[in-house]
Tab-separated table of C-alpha atoms and ligand atoms in Angstrom:
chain	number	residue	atom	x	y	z
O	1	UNK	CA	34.921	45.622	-20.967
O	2	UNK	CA	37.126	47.810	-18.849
O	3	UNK	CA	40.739	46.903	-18.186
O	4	UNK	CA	41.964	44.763	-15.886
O	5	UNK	CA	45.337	45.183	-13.507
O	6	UNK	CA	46.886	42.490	-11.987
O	7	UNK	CA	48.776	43.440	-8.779
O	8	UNK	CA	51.425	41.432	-7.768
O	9	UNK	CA	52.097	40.592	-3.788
O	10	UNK	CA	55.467	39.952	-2.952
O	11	UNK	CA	55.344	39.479	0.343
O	12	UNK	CA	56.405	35.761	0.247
O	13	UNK	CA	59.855	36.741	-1.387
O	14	UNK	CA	60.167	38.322	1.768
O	15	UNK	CA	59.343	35.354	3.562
O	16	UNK	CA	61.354	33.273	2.035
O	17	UNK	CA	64.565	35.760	2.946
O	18	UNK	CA	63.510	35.879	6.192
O	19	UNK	CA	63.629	32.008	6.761
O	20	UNK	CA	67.166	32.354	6.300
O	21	UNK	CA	67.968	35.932	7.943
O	22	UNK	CA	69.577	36.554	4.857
O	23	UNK	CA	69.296	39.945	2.450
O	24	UNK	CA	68.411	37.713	-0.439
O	25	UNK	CA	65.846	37.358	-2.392
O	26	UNK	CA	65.009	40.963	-1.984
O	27	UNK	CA	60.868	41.876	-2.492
O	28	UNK	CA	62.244	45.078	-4.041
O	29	UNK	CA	64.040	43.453	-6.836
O	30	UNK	CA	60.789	40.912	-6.958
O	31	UNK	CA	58.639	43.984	-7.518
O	32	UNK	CA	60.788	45.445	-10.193
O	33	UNK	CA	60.478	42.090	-12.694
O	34	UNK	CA	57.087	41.680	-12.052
O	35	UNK	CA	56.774	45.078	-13.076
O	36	UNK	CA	58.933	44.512	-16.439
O	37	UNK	CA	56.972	41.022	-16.916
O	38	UNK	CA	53.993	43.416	-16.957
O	39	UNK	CA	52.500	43.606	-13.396
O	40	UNK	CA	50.445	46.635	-12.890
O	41	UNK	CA	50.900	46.962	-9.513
O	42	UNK	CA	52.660	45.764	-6.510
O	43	UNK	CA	51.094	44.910	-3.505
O	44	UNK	CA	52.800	44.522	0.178
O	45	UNK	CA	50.962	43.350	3.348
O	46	UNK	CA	52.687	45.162	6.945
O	47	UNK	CA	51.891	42.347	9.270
O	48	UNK	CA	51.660	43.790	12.756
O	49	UNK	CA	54.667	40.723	13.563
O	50	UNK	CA	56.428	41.942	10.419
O	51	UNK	CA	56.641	38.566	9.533
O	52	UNK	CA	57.368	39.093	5.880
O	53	UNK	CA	57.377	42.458	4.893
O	54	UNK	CA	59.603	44.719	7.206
O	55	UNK	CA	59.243	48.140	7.348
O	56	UNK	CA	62.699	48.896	5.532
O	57	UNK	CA	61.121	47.386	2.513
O	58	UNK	CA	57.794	49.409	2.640
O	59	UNK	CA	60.445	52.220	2.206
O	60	UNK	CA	62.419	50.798	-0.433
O	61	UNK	CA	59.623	49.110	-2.553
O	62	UNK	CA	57.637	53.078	-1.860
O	63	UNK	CA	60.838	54.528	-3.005
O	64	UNK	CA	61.740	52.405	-6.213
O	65	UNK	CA	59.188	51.350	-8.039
O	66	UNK	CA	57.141	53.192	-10.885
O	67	UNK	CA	54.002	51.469	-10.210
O	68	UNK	CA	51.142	51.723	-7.999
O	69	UNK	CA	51.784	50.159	-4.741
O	70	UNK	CA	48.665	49.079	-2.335
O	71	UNK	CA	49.542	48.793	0.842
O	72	UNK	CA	47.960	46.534	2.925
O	73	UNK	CA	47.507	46.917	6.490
O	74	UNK	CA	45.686	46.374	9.459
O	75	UNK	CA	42.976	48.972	10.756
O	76	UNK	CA	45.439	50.196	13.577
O	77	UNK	CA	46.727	53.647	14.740
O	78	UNK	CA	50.239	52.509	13.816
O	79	UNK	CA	49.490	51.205	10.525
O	80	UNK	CA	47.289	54.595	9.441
O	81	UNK	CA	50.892	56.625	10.812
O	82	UNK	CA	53.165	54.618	8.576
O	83	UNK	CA	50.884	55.128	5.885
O	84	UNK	CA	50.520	58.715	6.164
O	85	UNK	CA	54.517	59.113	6.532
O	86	UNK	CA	54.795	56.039	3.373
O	87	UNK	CA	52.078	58.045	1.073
O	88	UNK	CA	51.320	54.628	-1.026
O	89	UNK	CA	48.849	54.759	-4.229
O	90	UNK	CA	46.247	52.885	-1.844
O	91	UNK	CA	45.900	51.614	1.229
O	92	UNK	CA	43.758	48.098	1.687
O	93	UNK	CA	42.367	47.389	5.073
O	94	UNK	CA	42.492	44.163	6.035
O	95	UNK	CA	41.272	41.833	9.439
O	96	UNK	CA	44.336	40.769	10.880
O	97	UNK	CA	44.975	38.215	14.035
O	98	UNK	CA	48.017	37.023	14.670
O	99	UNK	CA	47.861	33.667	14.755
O	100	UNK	CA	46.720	33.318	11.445
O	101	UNK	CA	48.305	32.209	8.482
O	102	UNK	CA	46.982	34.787	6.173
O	103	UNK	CA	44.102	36.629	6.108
O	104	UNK	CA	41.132	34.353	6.643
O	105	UNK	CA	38.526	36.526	5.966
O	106	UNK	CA	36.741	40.000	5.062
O	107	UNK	CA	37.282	42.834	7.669
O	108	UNK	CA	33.216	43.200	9.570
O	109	UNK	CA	33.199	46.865	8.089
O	110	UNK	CA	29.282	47.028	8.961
O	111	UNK	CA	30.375	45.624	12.624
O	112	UNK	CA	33.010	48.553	13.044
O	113	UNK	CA	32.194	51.532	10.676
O	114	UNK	CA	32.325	54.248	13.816
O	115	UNK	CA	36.002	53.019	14.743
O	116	UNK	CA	36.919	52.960	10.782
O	117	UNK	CA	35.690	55.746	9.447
O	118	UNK	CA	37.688	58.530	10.459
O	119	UNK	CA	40.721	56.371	9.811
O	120	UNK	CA	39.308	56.053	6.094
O	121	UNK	CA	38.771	59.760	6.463
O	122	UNK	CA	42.806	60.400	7.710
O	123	UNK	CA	43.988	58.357	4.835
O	124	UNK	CA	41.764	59.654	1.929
O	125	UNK	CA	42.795	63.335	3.216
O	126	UNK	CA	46.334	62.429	2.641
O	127	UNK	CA	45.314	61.312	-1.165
O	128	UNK	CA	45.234	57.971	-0.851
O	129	UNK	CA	43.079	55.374	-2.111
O	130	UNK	CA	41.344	53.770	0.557
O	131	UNK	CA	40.396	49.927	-0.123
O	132	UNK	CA	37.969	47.354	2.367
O	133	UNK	CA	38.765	43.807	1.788
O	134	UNK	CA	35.486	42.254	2.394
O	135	UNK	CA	33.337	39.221	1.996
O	136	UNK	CA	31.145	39.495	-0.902
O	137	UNK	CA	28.147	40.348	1.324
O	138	UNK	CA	25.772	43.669	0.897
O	139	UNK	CA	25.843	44.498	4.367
O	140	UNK	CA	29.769	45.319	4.048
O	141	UNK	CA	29.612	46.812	0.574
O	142	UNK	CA	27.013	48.820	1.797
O	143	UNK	CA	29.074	49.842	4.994
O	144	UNK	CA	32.143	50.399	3.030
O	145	UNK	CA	31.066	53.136	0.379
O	146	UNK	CA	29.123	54.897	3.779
O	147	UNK	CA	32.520	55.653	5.530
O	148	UNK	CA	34.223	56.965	2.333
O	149	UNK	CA	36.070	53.898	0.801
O	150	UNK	CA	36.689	54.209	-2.687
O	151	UNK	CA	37.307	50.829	-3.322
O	152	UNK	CA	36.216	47.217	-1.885
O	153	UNK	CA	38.399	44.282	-2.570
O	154	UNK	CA	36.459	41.058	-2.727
O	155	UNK	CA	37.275	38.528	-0.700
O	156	UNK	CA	37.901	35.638	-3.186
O	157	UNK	CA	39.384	32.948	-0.639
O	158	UNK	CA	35.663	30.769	0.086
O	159	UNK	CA	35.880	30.460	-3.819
O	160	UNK	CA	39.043	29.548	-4.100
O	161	UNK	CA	38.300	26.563	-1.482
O	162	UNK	CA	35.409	25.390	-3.830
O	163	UNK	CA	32.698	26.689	-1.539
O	164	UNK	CA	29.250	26.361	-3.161
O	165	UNK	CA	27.479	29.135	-4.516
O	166	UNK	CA	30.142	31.391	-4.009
O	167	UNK	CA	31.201	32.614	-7.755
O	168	UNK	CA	27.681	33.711	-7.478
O	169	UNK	CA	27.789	36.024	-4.648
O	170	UNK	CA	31.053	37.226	-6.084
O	171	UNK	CA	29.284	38.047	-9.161
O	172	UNK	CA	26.091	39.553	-7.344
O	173	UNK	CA	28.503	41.243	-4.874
O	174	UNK	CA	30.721	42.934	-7.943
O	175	UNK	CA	27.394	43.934	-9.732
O	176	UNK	CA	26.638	46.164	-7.256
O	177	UNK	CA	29.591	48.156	-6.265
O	178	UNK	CA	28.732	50.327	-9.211
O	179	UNK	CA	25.488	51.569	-7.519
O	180	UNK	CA	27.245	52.087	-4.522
O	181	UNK	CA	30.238	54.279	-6.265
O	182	UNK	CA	32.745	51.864	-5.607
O	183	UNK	CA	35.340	50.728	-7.486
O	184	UNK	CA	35.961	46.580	-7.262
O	185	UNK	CA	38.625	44.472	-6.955
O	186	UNK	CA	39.355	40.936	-5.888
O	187	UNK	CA	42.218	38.302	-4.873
O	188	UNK	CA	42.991	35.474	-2.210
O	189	UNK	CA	43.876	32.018	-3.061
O	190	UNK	CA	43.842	32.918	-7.249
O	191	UNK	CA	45.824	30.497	-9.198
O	192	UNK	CA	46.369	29.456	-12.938
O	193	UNK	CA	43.139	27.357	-12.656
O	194	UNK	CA	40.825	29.176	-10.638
O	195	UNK	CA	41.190	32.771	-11.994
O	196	UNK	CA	39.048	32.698	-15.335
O	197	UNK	CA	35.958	33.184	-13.802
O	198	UNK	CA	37.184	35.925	-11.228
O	199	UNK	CA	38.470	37.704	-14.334
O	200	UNK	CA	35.451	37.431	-16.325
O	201	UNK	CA	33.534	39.638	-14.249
O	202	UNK	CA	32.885	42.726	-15.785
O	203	UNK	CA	33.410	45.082	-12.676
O	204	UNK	CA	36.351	43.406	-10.951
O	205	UNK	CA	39.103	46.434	-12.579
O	206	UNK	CA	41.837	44.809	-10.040
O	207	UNK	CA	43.336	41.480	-9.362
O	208	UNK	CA	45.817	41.282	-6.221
O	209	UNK	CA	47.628	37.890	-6.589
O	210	UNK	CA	50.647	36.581	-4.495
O	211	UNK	CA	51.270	33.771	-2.925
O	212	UNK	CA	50.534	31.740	-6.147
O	213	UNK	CA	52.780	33.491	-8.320
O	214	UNK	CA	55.868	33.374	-5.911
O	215	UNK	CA	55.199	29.365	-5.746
O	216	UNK	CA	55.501	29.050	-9.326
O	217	UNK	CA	58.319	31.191	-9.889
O	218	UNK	CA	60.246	28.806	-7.997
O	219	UNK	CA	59.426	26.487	-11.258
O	220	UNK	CA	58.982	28.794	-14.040
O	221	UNK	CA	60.775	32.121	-13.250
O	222	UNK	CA	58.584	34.698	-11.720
O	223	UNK	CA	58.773	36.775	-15.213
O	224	UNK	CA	56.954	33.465	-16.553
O	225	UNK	CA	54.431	33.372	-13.887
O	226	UNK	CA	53.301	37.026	-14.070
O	227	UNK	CA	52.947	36.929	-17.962
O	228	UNK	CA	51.187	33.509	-18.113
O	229	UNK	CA	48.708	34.828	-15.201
O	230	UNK	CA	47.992	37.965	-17.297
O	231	UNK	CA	47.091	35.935	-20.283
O	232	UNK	CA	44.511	34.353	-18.405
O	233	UNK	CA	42.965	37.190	-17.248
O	234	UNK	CA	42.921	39.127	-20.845
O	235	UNK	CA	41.295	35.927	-22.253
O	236	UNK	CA	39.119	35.442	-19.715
O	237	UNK	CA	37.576	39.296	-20.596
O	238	UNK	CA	37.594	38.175	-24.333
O	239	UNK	CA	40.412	40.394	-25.314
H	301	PXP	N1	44.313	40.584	-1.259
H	301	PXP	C1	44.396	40.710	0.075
H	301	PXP	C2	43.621	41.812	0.724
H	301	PXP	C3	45.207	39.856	0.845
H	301	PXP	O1	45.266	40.003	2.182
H	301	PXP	C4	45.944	38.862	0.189
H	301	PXP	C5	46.854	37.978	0.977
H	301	PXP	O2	47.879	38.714	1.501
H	301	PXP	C6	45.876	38.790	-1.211
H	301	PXP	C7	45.013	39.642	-1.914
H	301	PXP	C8	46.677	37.816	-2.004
H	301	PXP	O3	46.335	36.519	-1.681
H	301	PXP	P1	47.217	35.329	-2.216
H	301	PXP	O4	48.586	35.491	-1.631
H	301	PXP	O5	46.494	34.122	-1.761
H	301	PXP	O6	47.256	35.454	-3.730
């Protein structure tokens, strides 16, 4: 089976610093011991309220790390310029309203391929990886590989809330992204218990897993939490 990475969000370190309005704990430093605890990736999310991640730390975390970073951001003119000036690994697109508490659910690529697909176009130009996060649904997969995307991340959330039938779609969803010459990946909600089937599936190369991780560094050390989570996933592929 091919590998799998596990990218690590830390946007919740920054959250937690921000509560207080202090420097501490820093997302960089976060970034840099899941990286030595063997995270293949980091993974920040830009919220348009800068909420967590500022844009100092896209900068820093850019700057310092010497691991992929996927950038997550909304499908906005602003965003697309910081990414061009940032030059991340990837970029993820994501659906993003304000008054939610994360991101609820896939971006409606199918419903708004003519505005995204020359900003897919601007960012791919610039060499980076362009990434939809979508619902597991054909319509969007479909969508996604016509405006250029290299990569959909599936959305895993409806899964992760015990919704019926949906490890299947994941499953049917992932199967297909080969025909479509996409590359898959998956994450939202993944925990210790929930991530062995995610991980099973023979296309998914990419796990993007934060909030999780950060709550159970809080108990175990985030080293801890990053090494037990890529167990999981190797055993989970039988290696
Ligand atoms: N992937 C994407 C595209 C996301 O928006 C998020 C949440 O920021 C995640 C993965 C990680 O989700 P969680 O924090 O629930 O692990």
């Amino acid at each position: 089976m091919k590998p799998q990475r596990l990218g690590v969000n830390v946007d919740h370190v920054a959250t937690l610093r921000n509560a207080r309005g202090e420097a501490y704990p820093d997302p960089l430093l976060a970034a840099q011991v899941a990286i030595a605890a063997g995270a293949d990736g980091i993974t920040i999310h830009l919220r348009e309220d800068r909420r967590h991640i500022r844009d100092a730390d896209v900068l820093r975390i850019r700057g310092l790390i010497d691991k992929p970073l996927n950038f997550e951001m909304a499908a906005t003119e602003e965003m697309v310029e910081i990414a061009l000036r940032t030059r991340p690994h990837g970029c993820c697109l994501v659906p993003e309203k304000r008054s939610e508490v994360t991101t609820e659910g896939g971006l409606d690529v199918a419903g708004h391929r003519m505005a995204l697909a020359p900003m897919v176009g601007r960012l791919r130009d610039a060499g980076i990886r362009v990434s939809m996060f979508v619902d597991p649904d054909w319509a969007q997969l479909e969508a996604s590989a016509e405006i250029g995307a290299a990569v959909v991340e599936l959305h895993t959330g409806a899964y992760c809330h015990g919704r019926e039938g949906e490890l299947q779609r994941l499953v049917e969803a992932a199967g297909l992204t080969e025909s479509l010459g996409l590359e898959c990946h998956a994450g939202h909600g993944l925990t210790f218990d929930n991530v062995g089937p995610i991980a099973a599936i023979p296309e998914i190369v990419e796990l993007n897993i934060g909030h999780f991780l950060i709550a159970r560094a809080i108990f175990d050390g985030l080293p801890a939490a990053v090494q037990r989570m890529k167990a999981l996933m190797r055993a989970a592929r039988g290696e």
